[in-house]
Amino acid sequence: MISCWQKTKVMDKVEDRLAETYEEAAVSITITTITDVLAFYIGLMTPFRSVQSFCLYTGTAVLFCYIYNITFFGAFLALNGRREQSNRHWLTCMVVSKKKDCPDGNICCVGGEYDDLTGTETEMLLNLFFKKYYGPFLTNSWTKVFVIFLYGGYLAASIYGCVQMQEGIELKHLAVDDSYVVKYYDKEKYFKEYGPSVMIVIRDEKFQYWNSSARASLDFCLQEFNKLTMTSKHLLISWLHSYLQQTSLDLNDENIFKNKLVIFLRASGFSQDVNFTNNQIIASRMFIQTVNISTAADEKNMLNAFRETAEKCVKSKEAVDILVYHHAFIYFDQYSVIVSNTIQNIIVATLAMFFVSLLLIPNPICSIWVTFAIVSVIVGVAGFMALWDVNLDSISMINLVICIGFSVDFSAHISYAFVSSKEQTANKKAIDALYNLGYPMIQAALSTVAGIVVLSAAQSYIFRTFFKIMFLVILFGSIHGIMILPVLVNHPPKTFKIFSKDKCDEATELFCLRMVNSFPCTYRFILNQKEFCLFQGLTLKHYKLFHFQHC
């Protein structure tokens, strides 16, 4: 909005300047706001509550930022316009001398200064750089070829990174770096043969531990767990087995079993494993040791195998109401759905971005380029985050949702500026788009990175992950906006000849369209002259076809 405001004429009416600003900027920021909000609200489909909360609050915050920009911020621009008209100082708002009476470089004499030739504010040096140097350089044929080769390398490295991506989060990453928890999990490497010690919980209050047939049913279930490849056959920790082995009493009698149980639990150290309340065993637990669990895939398979075995025990003839539990299961749970949910969110959000762009950008080809840029940035971020030692988990999933929202900002702005440019050729349109939006995009990228760079030195893995992915999003998004997209959108399909405005008064033009495919034919169209002039080489949809003849 500031960029568009600076290109209006300072001495025009404030109402006209603001109208011109909104005409240029409002559509663009509306596109990015709708796509951002959609991207975050689509994230509500995920089953992770942390991701749902983040997406809800962030999407709502973006919506309120948009309302602020088109209301309060516009009002402040209007106030600033009145200040410029009355030639008041930018800081003190006191009336200052006219430009001709004010020496150059005197900051105490800056009010409504503007360029006498254009009537607009003095152009920023970076804007001129994009217009006079970078734009012509980027639209050079050899530069385009180099950019395409460079993009091919980027895409190859991104795909390689995606293939190398690891799932899951290490539990030590949930604590700060200097926590004793990190040291504890680091020491686990000395016991890498052993995995989690999984809890088998008997939650049936009516289970008769003193009954030999009930115990036989429980032993049958425990044997099913021992048959699993990821369990140790000799490391079962059972208070019930110890109780039966350490006493010569007849524990098949309910009264004897209960009377001696409290003494046994106190002496043996199993008191935490049995909930014995009001002379009744409410619940109890045993432990099975897992082995050779080293990767996220192993943890996921172990979790599924234990749950399936527990379900078989509940549904078998010797039914025992048990469940399996370990404090890390809450993290293992995400492994089975994290990939599918991430892909689902990205696909749905990308399709939503495409349809929004199609509705608001008056060119289907550019809508496709916007969608292509979103997918390209997501692939790049996913690939390079894997190469930067970031796993796919609920934390990085949140940041990938952010990636969708931020990546559309750069691509939608530059694409809309390209199609709305009044220049006649594709190269000039690209240069004009870079001239208008190159500096604001660089400014937005640098200010965002400056705001999050402090997180790179944080003592928390979560904050460092946020910085890494946000940095990649901003880096790749800005590169797509100021380098890749201007080259790609610079090649519209050459299906017709573009006539300049001065030739629009001529008779109805007759020209041929060559079909470059397996049927190389030439077709001839006679088009309505007036609609052709309005079209000016962007799309065929406004043409009225009067005559179609095979050559």
PDB file of N, CA, C and O in Angstrom, residues 305-371:
ATOM      1  N   ALA A 305       1.385 -52.762  16.676  1.00  0.00           N
ATOM      2  CA  ALA A 305       1.397 -54.178  17.036  1.00  0.00           C
ATOM      3  C   ALA A 305       0.867 -54.392  18.453  1.00  0.00           C
ATOM      4  O   ALA A 305       0.077 -55.329  18.715  1.00  0.00           O
ATOM      5  N   PHE A 306       1.254 -53.535  19.392  1.00  0.00           N
ATOM      6  CA  PHE A 306       0.795 -53.676  20.782  1.00  0.00           C
ATOM      7  C   PHE A 306      -0.709 -53.424  20.878  1.00  0.00           C
ATOM      8  O   PHE A 306      -1.418 -54.129  21.608  1.00  0.00           O
ATOM      9  N   ARG A 307      -1.190 -52.436  20.172  1.00  0.00           N
ATOM     10  CA  ARG A 307      -2.626 -52.139  20.229  1.00  0.00           C
ATOM     11  C   ARG A 307      -3.455 -53.251  19.590  1.00  0.00           C
ATOM     12  O   ARG A 307      -4.524 -53.607  20.087  1.00  0.00           O
ATOM     13  N   GLU A 308      -2.968 -53.814  18.492  1.00  0.00           N
ATOM     14  CA  GLU A 308      -3.686 -54.911  17.849  1.00  0.00           C
ATOM     15  C   GLU A 308      -3.721 -56.140  18.750  1.00  0.00           C
ATOM     16  O   GLU A 308      -4.750 -56.820  18.843  1.00  0.00           O
ATOM     17  N   THR A 309      -2.608 -56.417  19.431  1.00  0.00           N
ATOM     18  CA  THR A 309      -2.562 -57.562  20.348  1.00  0.00           C
ATOM     19  C   THR A 309      -3.505 -57.354  21.527  1.00  0.00           C
ATOM     20  O   THR A 309      -4.215 -58.287  21.943  1.00  0.00           O
ATOM     21  N   ALA A 310      -3.533 -56.149  22.070  1.00  0.00           N
ATOM     22  CA  ALA A 310      -4.441 -55.851  23.179  1.00  0.00           C
ATOM     23  C   ALA A 310      -5.895 -56.011  22.746  1.00  0.00           C
ATOM     24  O   ALA A 310      -6.739 -56.526  23.491  1.00  0.00           O
ATOM     25  N   GLU A 311      -6.208 -55.583  21.520  1.00  0.00           N
ATOM     26  CA  GLU A 311      -7.574 -55.711  21.013  1.00  0.00           C
ATOM     27  C   GLU A 311      -7.966 -57.177  20.841  1.00  0.00           C
ATOM     28  O   GLU A 311      -9.107 -57.567  21.122  1.00  0.00           O
ATOM     29  N   LYS A 312      -7.008 -58.013  20.400  1.00  0.00           N
ATOM     30  CA  LYS A 312      -7.281 -59.452  20.286  1.00  0.00           C
ATOM     31  C   LYS A 312      -7.591 -60.065  21.645  1.00  0.00           C
ATOM     32  O   LYS A 312      -8.476 -60.915  21.769  1.00  0.00           O
ATOM     33  N   CYS A 313      -6.854 -59.616  22.675  1.00  0.00           N
ATOM     34  CA  CYS A 313      -7.090 -60.142  24.028  1.00  0.00           C
ATOM     35  C   CYS A 313      -8.491 -59.785  24.514  1.00  0.00           C
ATOM     36  O   CYS A 313      -9.162 -60.592  25.157  1.00  0.00           O
ATOM     37  N   VAL A 314      -8.922 -58.578  24.215  1.00  0.00           N
ATOM     38  CA  VAL A 314     -10.259 -58.141  24.658  1.00  0.00           C
ATOM     39  C   VAL A 314     -11.350 -58.926  23.944  1.00  0.00           C
ATOM     40  O   VAL A 314     -12.374 -59.279  24.532  1.00  0.00           O
ATOM     41  N   LYS A 315     -11.126 -59.262  22.660  1.00  0.00           N
ATOM     42  CA  LYS A 315     -12.156 -59.923  21.860  1.00  0.00           C
ATOM     43  C   LYS A 315     -12.053 -61.447  21.864  1.00  0.00           C
ATOM     44  O   LYS A 315     -12.908 -62.122  21.298  1.00  0.00           O
ATOM     45  N   SER A 316     -11.020 -62.003  22.476  1.00  0.00           N
ATOM     46  CA  SER A 316     -10.838 -63.445  22.475  1.00  0.00           C
ATOM     47  C   SER A 316     -11.791 -64.128  23.454  1.00  0.00           C
ATOM     48  O   SER A 316     -12.488 -63.473  24.239  1.00  0.00           O
ATOM     49  N   LYS A 317     -11.799 -65.466  23.422  1.00  0.00           N
ATOM     50  CA  LYS A 317     -12.650 -66.227  24.349  1.00  0.00           C
ATOM     51  C   LYS A 317     -12.213 -66.002  25.784  1.00  0.00           C
ATOM     52  O   LYS A 317     -13.039 -65.924  26.692  1.00  0.00           O
ATOM     53  N   GLU A 318     -10.897 -65.923  25.973  1.00  0.00           N
ATOM     54  CA  GLU A 318     -10.368 -65.643  27.319  1.00  0.00           C
ATOM     55  C   GLU A 318     -10.251 -64.133  27.500  1.00  0.00           C
ATOM     56  O   GLU A 318      -9.177 -63.588  27.754  1.00  0.00           O
ATOM     57  N   ALA A 319     -11.358 -63.447  27.342  1.00  0.00           N
ATOM     58  CA  ALA A 319     -11.354 -61.982  27.293  1.00  0.00           C
ATOM     59  C   ALA A 319     -10.787 -61.366  28.572  1.00  0.00           C
ATOM     60  O   ALA A 319     -11.235 -61.700  29.680  1.00  0.00           O
ATOM     61  N   VAL A 320      -9.805 -60.507  28.382  1.00  0.00           N
ATOM     62  CA  VAL A 320      -9.228 -59.742  29.482  1.00  0.00           C
ATOM     63  C   VAL A 320      -9.206 -58.283  29.038  1.00  0.00           C
ATOM     64  O   VAL A 320      -8.648 -57.956  27.992  1.00  0.00           O
ATOM     65  N   ASP A 321      -9.836 -57.435  29.838  1.00  0.00           N
ATOM     66  CA  ASP A 321      -9.936 -56.016  29.468  1.00  0.00           C
ATOM     67  C   ASP A 321      -8.622 -55.320  29.811  1.00  0.00           C
ATOM     68  O   ASP A 321      -8.381 -54.927  30.963  1.00  0.00           O
ATOM     69  N   ILE A 322      -7.750 -55.176  28.809  1.00  0.00           N
ATOM     70  CA  ILE A 322      -6.445 -54.559  29.024  1.00  0.00           C
ATOM     71  C   ILE A 322      -6.237 -53.433  28.020  1.00  0.00           C
ATOM     72  O   ILE A 322      -6.922 -53.350  26.994  1.00  0.00           O
ATOM     73  N   LEU A 323      -5.297 -52.582  28.336  1.00  0.00           N
ATOM     74  CA  LEU A 323      -4.832 -51.563  27.386  1.00  0.00           C
ATOM     75  C   LEU A 323      -3.331 -51.437  27.532  1.00  0.00           C
ATOM     76  O   LEU A 323      -2.753 -51.801  28.564  1.00  0.00           O
ATOM     77  N   VAL A 324      -2.708 -50.913  26.489  1.00  0.00           N
ATOM     78  CA  VAL A 324      -1.249 -50.713  26.505  1.00  0.00           C
ATOM     79  C   VAL A 324      -0.972 -49.219  26.564  1.00  0.00           C
ATOM     80  O   VAL A 324      -1.697 -48.412  25.980  1.00  0.00           O
ATOM     81  N   TYR A 325       0.098 -48.878  27.286  1.00  0.00           N
ATOM     82  CA  TYR A 325       0.388 -47.453  27.457  1.00  0.00           C
ATOM     83  C   TYR A 325       1.880 -47.246  27.722  1.00  0.00           C
ATOM     84  O   TYR A 325       2.542 -48.044  28.392  1.00  0.00           O
ATOM     85  N   HIS A 326       2.372 -46.154  27.147  1.00  0.00           N
ATOM     86  CA  HIS A 326       3.687 -45.623  27.490  1.00  0.00           C
ATOM     87  C   HIS A 326       3.594 -44.120  27.320  1.00  0.00           C
ATOM     88  O   HIS A 326       2.861 -43.624  26.447  1.00  0.00           O
ATOM     89  N   HIS A 327       4.313 -43.360  28.124  1.00  0.00           N
ATOM     90  CA  HIS A 327       4.165 -41.905  28.056  1.00  0.00           C
ATOM     91  C   HIS A 327       4.577 -41.342  26.709  1.00  0.00           C
ATOM     92  O   HIS A 327       4.170 -40.232  26.339  1.00  0.00           O
ATOM     93  N   ALA A 328       5.357 -42.098  25.935  1.00  0.00           N
ATOM     94  CA  ALA A 328       5.774 -41.611  24.618  1.00  0.00           C
ATOM     95  C   ALA A 328       4.765 -41.949  23.538  1.00  0.00           C
ATOM     96  O   ALA A 328       4.922 -41.493  22.393  1.00  0.00           O
ATOM     97  N   PHE A 329       3.720 -42.723  23.870  1.00  0.00           N
ATOM     98  CA  PHE A 329       2.732 -43.096  22.847  1.00  0.00           C
ATOM     99  C   PHE A 329       2.033 -41.873  22.254  1.00  0.00           C
ATOM    100  O   PHE A 329       1.588 -41.897  21.108  1.00  0.00           O
ATOM    101  N   ILE A 330       1.926 -40.819  23.042  1.00  0.00           N
ATOM    102  CA  ILE A 330       1.268 -39.609  22.541  1.00  0.00           C
ATOM    103  C   ILE A 330       2.044 -39.021  21.361  1.00  0.00           C
ATOM    104  O   ILE A 330       1.466 -38.384  20.468  1.00  0.00           O
ATOM    105  N   TYR A 331       3.361 -39.276  21.328  1.00  0.00           N
ATOM    106  CA  TYR A 331       4.174 -38.810  20.212  1.00  0.00           C
ATOM    107  C   TYR A 331       4.224 -39.850  19.092  1.00  0.00           C
ATOM    108  O   TYR A 331       4.241 -39.495  17.909  1.00  0.00           O
ATOM    109  N   PHE A 332       4.233 -41.131  19.471  1.00  0.00           N
ATOM    110  CA  PHE A 332       4.222 -42.182  18.451  1.00  0.00           C
ATOM    111  C   PHE A 332       2.925 -42.151  17.651  1.00  0.00           C
ATOM    112  O   PHE A 332       2.906 -42.538  16.484  1.00  0.00           O
ATOM    113  N   ASP A 333       1.862 -41.714  18.304  1.00  0.00           N
ATOM    114  CA  ASP A 333       0.549 -41.676  17.646  1.00  0.00           C
ATOM    115  C   ASP A 333       0.574 -40.833  16.374  1.00  0.00           C
ATOM    116  O   ASP A 333      -0.096 -41.154  15.395  1.00  0.00           O
ATOM    117  N   GLN A 334       1.337 -39.763  16.403  1.00  0.00           N
ATOM    118  CA  GLN A 334       1.326 -38.843  15.263  1.00  0.00           C
ATOM    119  C   GLN A 334       2.011 -39.444  14.048  1.00  0.00           C
ATOM    120  O   GLN A 334       1.740 -39.036  12.922  1.00  0.00           O
ATOM    121  N   TYR A 335       2.883 -40.431  14.261  1.00  0.00           N
ATOM    122  CA  TYR A 335       3.629 -40.979  13.128  1.00  0.00           C
ATOM    123  C   TYR A 335       2.720 -41.642  12.104  1.00  0.00           C
ATOM    124  O   TYR A 335       3.020 -41.644  10.906  1.00  0.00           O
ATOM    125  N   SER A 336       1.631 -42.224  12.564  1.00  0.00           N
ATOM    126  CA  SER A 336       0.746 -42.951  11.656  1.00  0.00           C
ATOM    127  C   SER A 336      -0.105 -42.020  10.798  1.00  0.00           C
ATOM    128  O   SER A 336      -0.652 -42.449   9.787  1.00  0.00           O
ATOM    129  N   VAL A 337      -0.219 -40.745  11.201  1.00  0.00           N
ATOM    130  CA  VAL A 337      -1.099 -39.836  10.455  1.00  0.00           C
ATOM    131  C   VAL A 337      -0.392 -38.582   9.976  1.00  0.00           C
ATOM    132  O   VAL A 337      -0.963 -37.814   9.195  1.00  0.00           O
ATOM    133  N   ILE A 338       0.847 -38.354  10.413  1.00  0.00           N
ATOM    134  CA  ILE A 338       1.492 -37.076  10.121  1.00  0.00           C
ATOM    135  C   ILE A 338       1.713 -36.887   8.628  1.00  0.00           C
ATOM    136  O   ILE A 338       1.456 -35.803   8.078  1.00  0.00           O
ATOM    137  N   VAL A 339       2.153 -37.931   7.929  1.00  0.00           N
ATOM    138  CA  VAL A 339       2.427 -37.794   6.498  1.00  0.00           C
ATOM    139  C   VAL A 339       1.137 -37.577   5.720  1.00  0.00           C
ATOM    140  O   VAL A 339       1.022 -36.660   4.899  1.00  0.00           O
ATOM    141  N   SER A 340       0.128 -38.429   5.985  1.00  0.00           N
ATOM    142  CA  SER A 340      -1.140 -38.314   5.253  1.00  0.00           C
ATOM    143  C   SER A 340      -1.824 -36.987   5.529  1.00  0.00           C
ATOM    144  O   SER A 340      -2.378 -36.361   4.617  1.00  0.00           O
ATOM    145  N   ASN A 341      -1.772 -36.517   6.786  1.00  0.00           N
ATOM    146  CA  ASN A 341      -2.405 -35.238   7.115  1.00  0.00           C
ATOM    147  C   ASN A 341      -1.665 -34.064   6.498  1.00  0.00           C
ATOM    148  O   ASN A 341      -2.294 -33.103   6.040  1.00  0.00           O
ATOM    149  N   THR A 342      -0.349 -34.131   6.474  1.00  0.00           N
ATOM    150  CA  THR A 342       0.424 -33.058   5.866  1.00  0.00           C
ATOM    151  C   THR A 342       0.130 -32.960   4.376  1.00  0.00           C
ATOM    152  O   THR A 342      -0.116 -31.867   3.841  1.00  0.00           O
ATOM    153  N   ILE A 343       0.139 -34.101   3.699  1.00  0.00           N
ATOM    154  CA  ILE A 343      -0.154 -34.113   2.261  1.00  0.00           C
ATOM    155  C   ILE A 343      -1.580 -33.633   2.000  1.00  0.00           C
ATOM    156  O   ILE A 343      -1.836 -32.844   1.080  1.00  0.00           O
ATOM    157  N   GLN A 344      -2.516 -34.079   2.828  1.00  0.00           N
ATOM    158  CA  GLN A 344      -3.917 -33.655   2.662  1.00  0.00           C
ATOM    159  C   GLN A 344      -4.056 -32.149   2.807  1.00  0.00           C
ATOM    160  O   GLN A 344      -4.709 -31.496   1.979  1.00  0.00           O
ATOM    161  N   ASN A 345      -3.455 -31.583   3.851  1.00  0.00           N
ATOM    162  CA  ASN A 345      -3.556 -30.134   4.069  1.00  0.00           C
ATOM    163  C   ASN A 345      -2.930 -29.348   2.927  1.00  0.00           C
ATOM    164  O   ASN A 345      -3.482 -28.335   2.477  1.00  0.00           O
ATOM    165  N   ILE A 346      -1.776 -29.816   2.441  1.00  0.00           N
ATOM    166  CA  ILE A 346      -1.094 -29.102   1.366  1.00  0.00           C
ATOM    167  C   ILE A 346      -1.916 -29.145   0.085  1.00  0.00           C
ATOM    168  O   ILE A 346      -2.082 -28.126  -0.604  1.00  0.00           O
ATOM    169  N   ILE A 347      -2.459 -30.317  -0.251  1.00  0.00           N
ATOM    170  CA  ILE A 347      -3.245 -30.453  -1.487  1.00  0.00           C
ATOM    171  C   ILE A 347      -4.506 -29.601  -1.418  1.00  0.00           C
ATOM    172  O   ILE A 347      -4.821 -28.842  -2.354  1.00  0.00           O
ATOM    173  N   VAL A 348      -5.248 -29.709  -0.321  1.00  0.00           N
ATOM    174  CA  VAL A 348      -6.504 -28.950  -0.194  1.00  0.00           C
ATOM    175  C   VAL A 348      -6.227 -27.452  -0.208  1.00  0.00           C
ATOM    176  O   VAL A 348      -6.912 -26.682  -0.887  1.00  0.00           O
ATOM    177  N   ALA A 349      -5.201 -27.029   0.531  1.00  0.00           N
ATOM    178  CA  ALA A 349      -4.872 -25.598   0.577  1.00  0.00           C
ATOM    179  C   ALA A 349      -4.409 -25.084  -0.783  1.00  0.00           C
ATOM    180  O   ALA A 349      -4.789 -23.988  -1.201  1.00  0.00           O
ATOM    181  N   THR A 350      -3.620 -25.881  -1.486  1.00  0.00           N
ATOM    182  CA  THR A 350      -3.136 -25.455  -2.799  1.00  0.00           C
ATOM    183  C   THR A 350      -4.286 -25.318  -3.793  1.00  0.00           C
ATOM    184  O   THR A 350      -4.339 -24.359  -4.581  1.00  0.00           O
ATOM    185  N   LEU A 351      -5.227 -26.267  -3.761  1.00  0.00           N
ATOM    186  CA  LEU A 351      -6.393 -26.174  -4.638  1.00  0.00           C
ATOM    187  C   LEU A 351      -7.225 -24.936  -4.300  1.00  0.00           C
ATOM    188  O   LEU A 351      -7.725 -24.244  -5.190  1.00  0.00           O
ATOM    189  N   ALA A 352      -7.367 -24.671  -2.998  1.00  0.00           N
ATOM    190  CA  ALA A 352      -8.099 -23.467  -2.588  1.00  0.00           C
ATOM    191  C   ALA A 352      -7.401 -22.211  -3.085  1.00  0.00           C
ATOM    192  O   ALA A 352      -8.049 -21.266  -3.559  1.00  0.00           O
ATOM    193  N   MET A 353      -6.067 -22.196  -2.998  1.00  0.00           N
ATOM    194  CA  MET A 353      -5.307 -21.054  -3.507  1.00  0.00           C
ATOM    195  C   MET A 353      -5.546 -20.852  -5.007  1.00  0.00           C
ATOM    196  O   MET A 353      -5.682 -19.731  -5.492  1.00  0.00           O
ATOM    197  N   PHE A 354      -5.595 -21.963  -5.728  1.00  0.00           N
ATOM    198  CA  PHE A 354      -5.784 -21.882  -7.176  1.00  0.00           C
ATOM    199  C   PHE A 354      -7.139 -21.265  -7.526  1.00  0.00           C
ATOM    200  O   PHE A 354      -7.229 -20.361  -8.375  1.00  0.00           O
ATOM    201  N   PHE A 355      -8.204 -21.730  -6.868  1.00  0.00           N
ATOM    202  CA  PHE A 355      -9.534 -21.227  -7.190  1.00  0.00           C
ATOM    203  C   PHE A 355      -9.701 -19.761  -6.766  1.00  0.00           C
ATOM    204  O   PHE A 355     -10.355 -18.979  -7.470  1.00  0.00           O
ATOM    205  N   VAL A 356      -9.110 -19.391  -5.643  1.00  0.00           N
ATOM    206  CA  VAL A 356      -9.167 -17.986  -5.231  1.00  0.00           C
ATOM    207  C   VAL A 356      -8.416 -17.111  -6.235  1.00  0.00           C
ATOM    208  O   VAL A 356      -8.900 -16.048  -6.642  1.00  0.00           O
ATOM    209  N   SER A 357      -7.238 -17.564  -6.636  1.00  0.00           N
ATOM    210  CA  SER A 357      -6.467 -16.812  -7.633  1.00  0.00           C
ATOM    211  C   SER A 357      -7.224 -16.724  -8.944  1.00  0.00           C
ATOM    212  O   SER A 357      -7.224 -15.690  -9.614  1.00  0.00           O
ATOM    213  N   LEU A 358      -7.893 -17.807  -9.321  1.00  0.00           N
ATOM    214  CA  LEU A 358      -8.640 -17.831 -10.573  1.00  0.00           C
ATOM    215  C   LEU A 358      -9.787 -16.822 -10.549  1.00  0.00           C
ATOM    216  O   LEU A 358     -10.111 -16.198 -11.553  1.00  0.00           O
ATOM    217  N   LEU A 359     -10.393 -16.650  -9.373  1.00  0.00           N
ATOM    218  CA  LEU A 359     -11.511 -15.715  -9.253  1.00  0.00           C
ATOM    219  C   LEU A 359     -11.052 -14.262  -9.253  1.00  0.00           C
ATOM    220  O   LEU A 359     -11.734 -13.384  -9.793  1.00  0.00           O
ATOM    221  N   LEU A 360      -9.891 -13.994  -8.644  1.00  0.00           N
ATOM    222  CA  LEU A 360      -9.483 -12.611  -8.408  1.00  0.00           C
ATOM    223  C   LEU A 360      -8.401 -12.099  -9.354  1.00  0.00           C
ATOM    224  O   LEU A 360      -8.225 -10.887  -9.481  1.00  0.00           O
ATOM    225  N   ILE A 361      -7.650 -12.996  -9.982  1.00  0.00           N
ATOM    226  CA  ILE A 361      -6.649 -12.565 -10.964  1.00  0.00           C
ATOM    227  C   ILE A 361      -7.231 -12.784 -12.351  1.00  0.00           C
ATOM    228  O   ILE A 361      -7.583 -13.911 -12.695  1.00  0.00           O
ATOM    229  N   PRO A 362      -7.350 -11.747 -13.166  1.00  0.00           N
ATOM    230  CA  PRO A 362      -8.061 -11.858 -14.443  1.00  0.00           C
ATOM    231  C   PRO A 362      -7.265 -12.567 -15.538  1.00  0.00           C
ATOM    232  O   PRO A 362      -7.179 -12.102 -16.656  1.00  0.00           O
ATOM    233  N   ASN A 363      -6.652 -13.687 -15.180  1.00  0.00           N
ATOM    234  CA  ASN A 363      -5.905 -14.440 -16.174  1.00  0.00           C
ATOM    235  C   ASN A 363      -5.689 -15.860 -15.673  1.00  0.00           C
ATOM    236  O   ASN A 363      -4.997 -16.060 -14.671  1.00  0.00           O
ATOM    237  N   PRO A 364      -6.264 -16.865 -16.341  1.00  0.00           N
ATOM    238  CA  PRO A 364      -6.123 -18.254 -15.888  1.00  0.00           C
ATOM    239  C   PRO A 364      -4.675 -18.732 -15.876  1.00  0.00           C
ATOM    240  O   PRO A 364      -4.277 -19.469 -14.979  1.00  0.00           O
ATOM    241  N   ILE A 365      -3.890 -18.301 -16.863  1.00  0.00           N
ATOM    242  CA  ILE A 365      -2.500 -18.744 -16.922  1.00  0.00           C
ATOM    243  C   ILE A 365      -1.726 -18.280 -15.690  1.00  0.00           C
ATOM    244  O   ILE A 365      -0.962 -19.040 -15.090  1.00  0.00           O
ATOM    245  N   CYS A 366      -1.934 -17.030 -15.285  1.00  0.00           N
ATOM    246  CA  CYS A 366      -1.230 -16.517 -14.108  1.00  0.00           C
ATOM    247  C   CYS A 366      -1.702 -17.199 -12.828  1.00  0.00           C
ATOM    248  O   CYS A 366      -0.930 -17.365 -11.878  1.00  0.00           O
ATOM    249  N   SER A 367      -2.979 -17.603 -12.780  1.00  0.00           N
ATOM    250  CA  SER A 367      -3.469 -18.362 -11.627  1.00  0.00           C
ATOM    251  C   SER A 367      -2.746 -19.695 -11.522  1.00  0.00           C
ATOM    252  O   SER A 367      -2.416 -20.164 -10.427  1.00  0.00           O
ATOM    253  N   ILE A 368      -2.496 -20.291 -12.673  1.00  0.00           N
ATOM    254  CA  ILE A 368      -1.745 -21.548 -12.690  1.00  0.00           C
ATOM    255  C   ILE A 368      -0.313 -21.314 -12.221  1.00  0.00           C
ATOM    256  O   ILE A 368       0.250 -22.100 -11.454  1.00  0.00           O
ATOM    257  N   TRP A 369       0.298 -20.202 -12.650  1.00  0.00           N
ATOM    258  CA  TRP A 369       1.657 -19.891 -12.217  1.00  0.00           C
ATOM    259  C   TRP A 369       1.716 -19.650 -10.714  1.00  0.00           C
ATOM    260  O   TRP A 369       2.688 -20.040 -10.059  1.00  0.00           O
ATOM    261  N   VAL A 370       0.691 -18.983 -10.165  1.00  0.00           N
ATOM    262  CA  VAL A 370       0.649 -18.756  -8.713  1.00  0.00           C
ATOM    263  C   VAL A 370       0.605 -20.095  -7.981  1.00  0.00           C
ATOM    264  O   VAL A 370       1.352 -20.329  -7.022  1.00  0.00           O
ATOM    265  N   THR A 371      -0.269 -20.987  -8.443  1.00  0.00           N
ATOM    266  CA  THR A 371      -0.375 -22.310  -7.819  1.00  0.00           C
ATOM    267  C   THR A 371       0.931 -23.074  -7.971  1.00  0.00           C
ATOM    268  O   THR A 371       1.390 -23.742  -7.036  1.00  0.00           O
TER     269      THR A 371
END
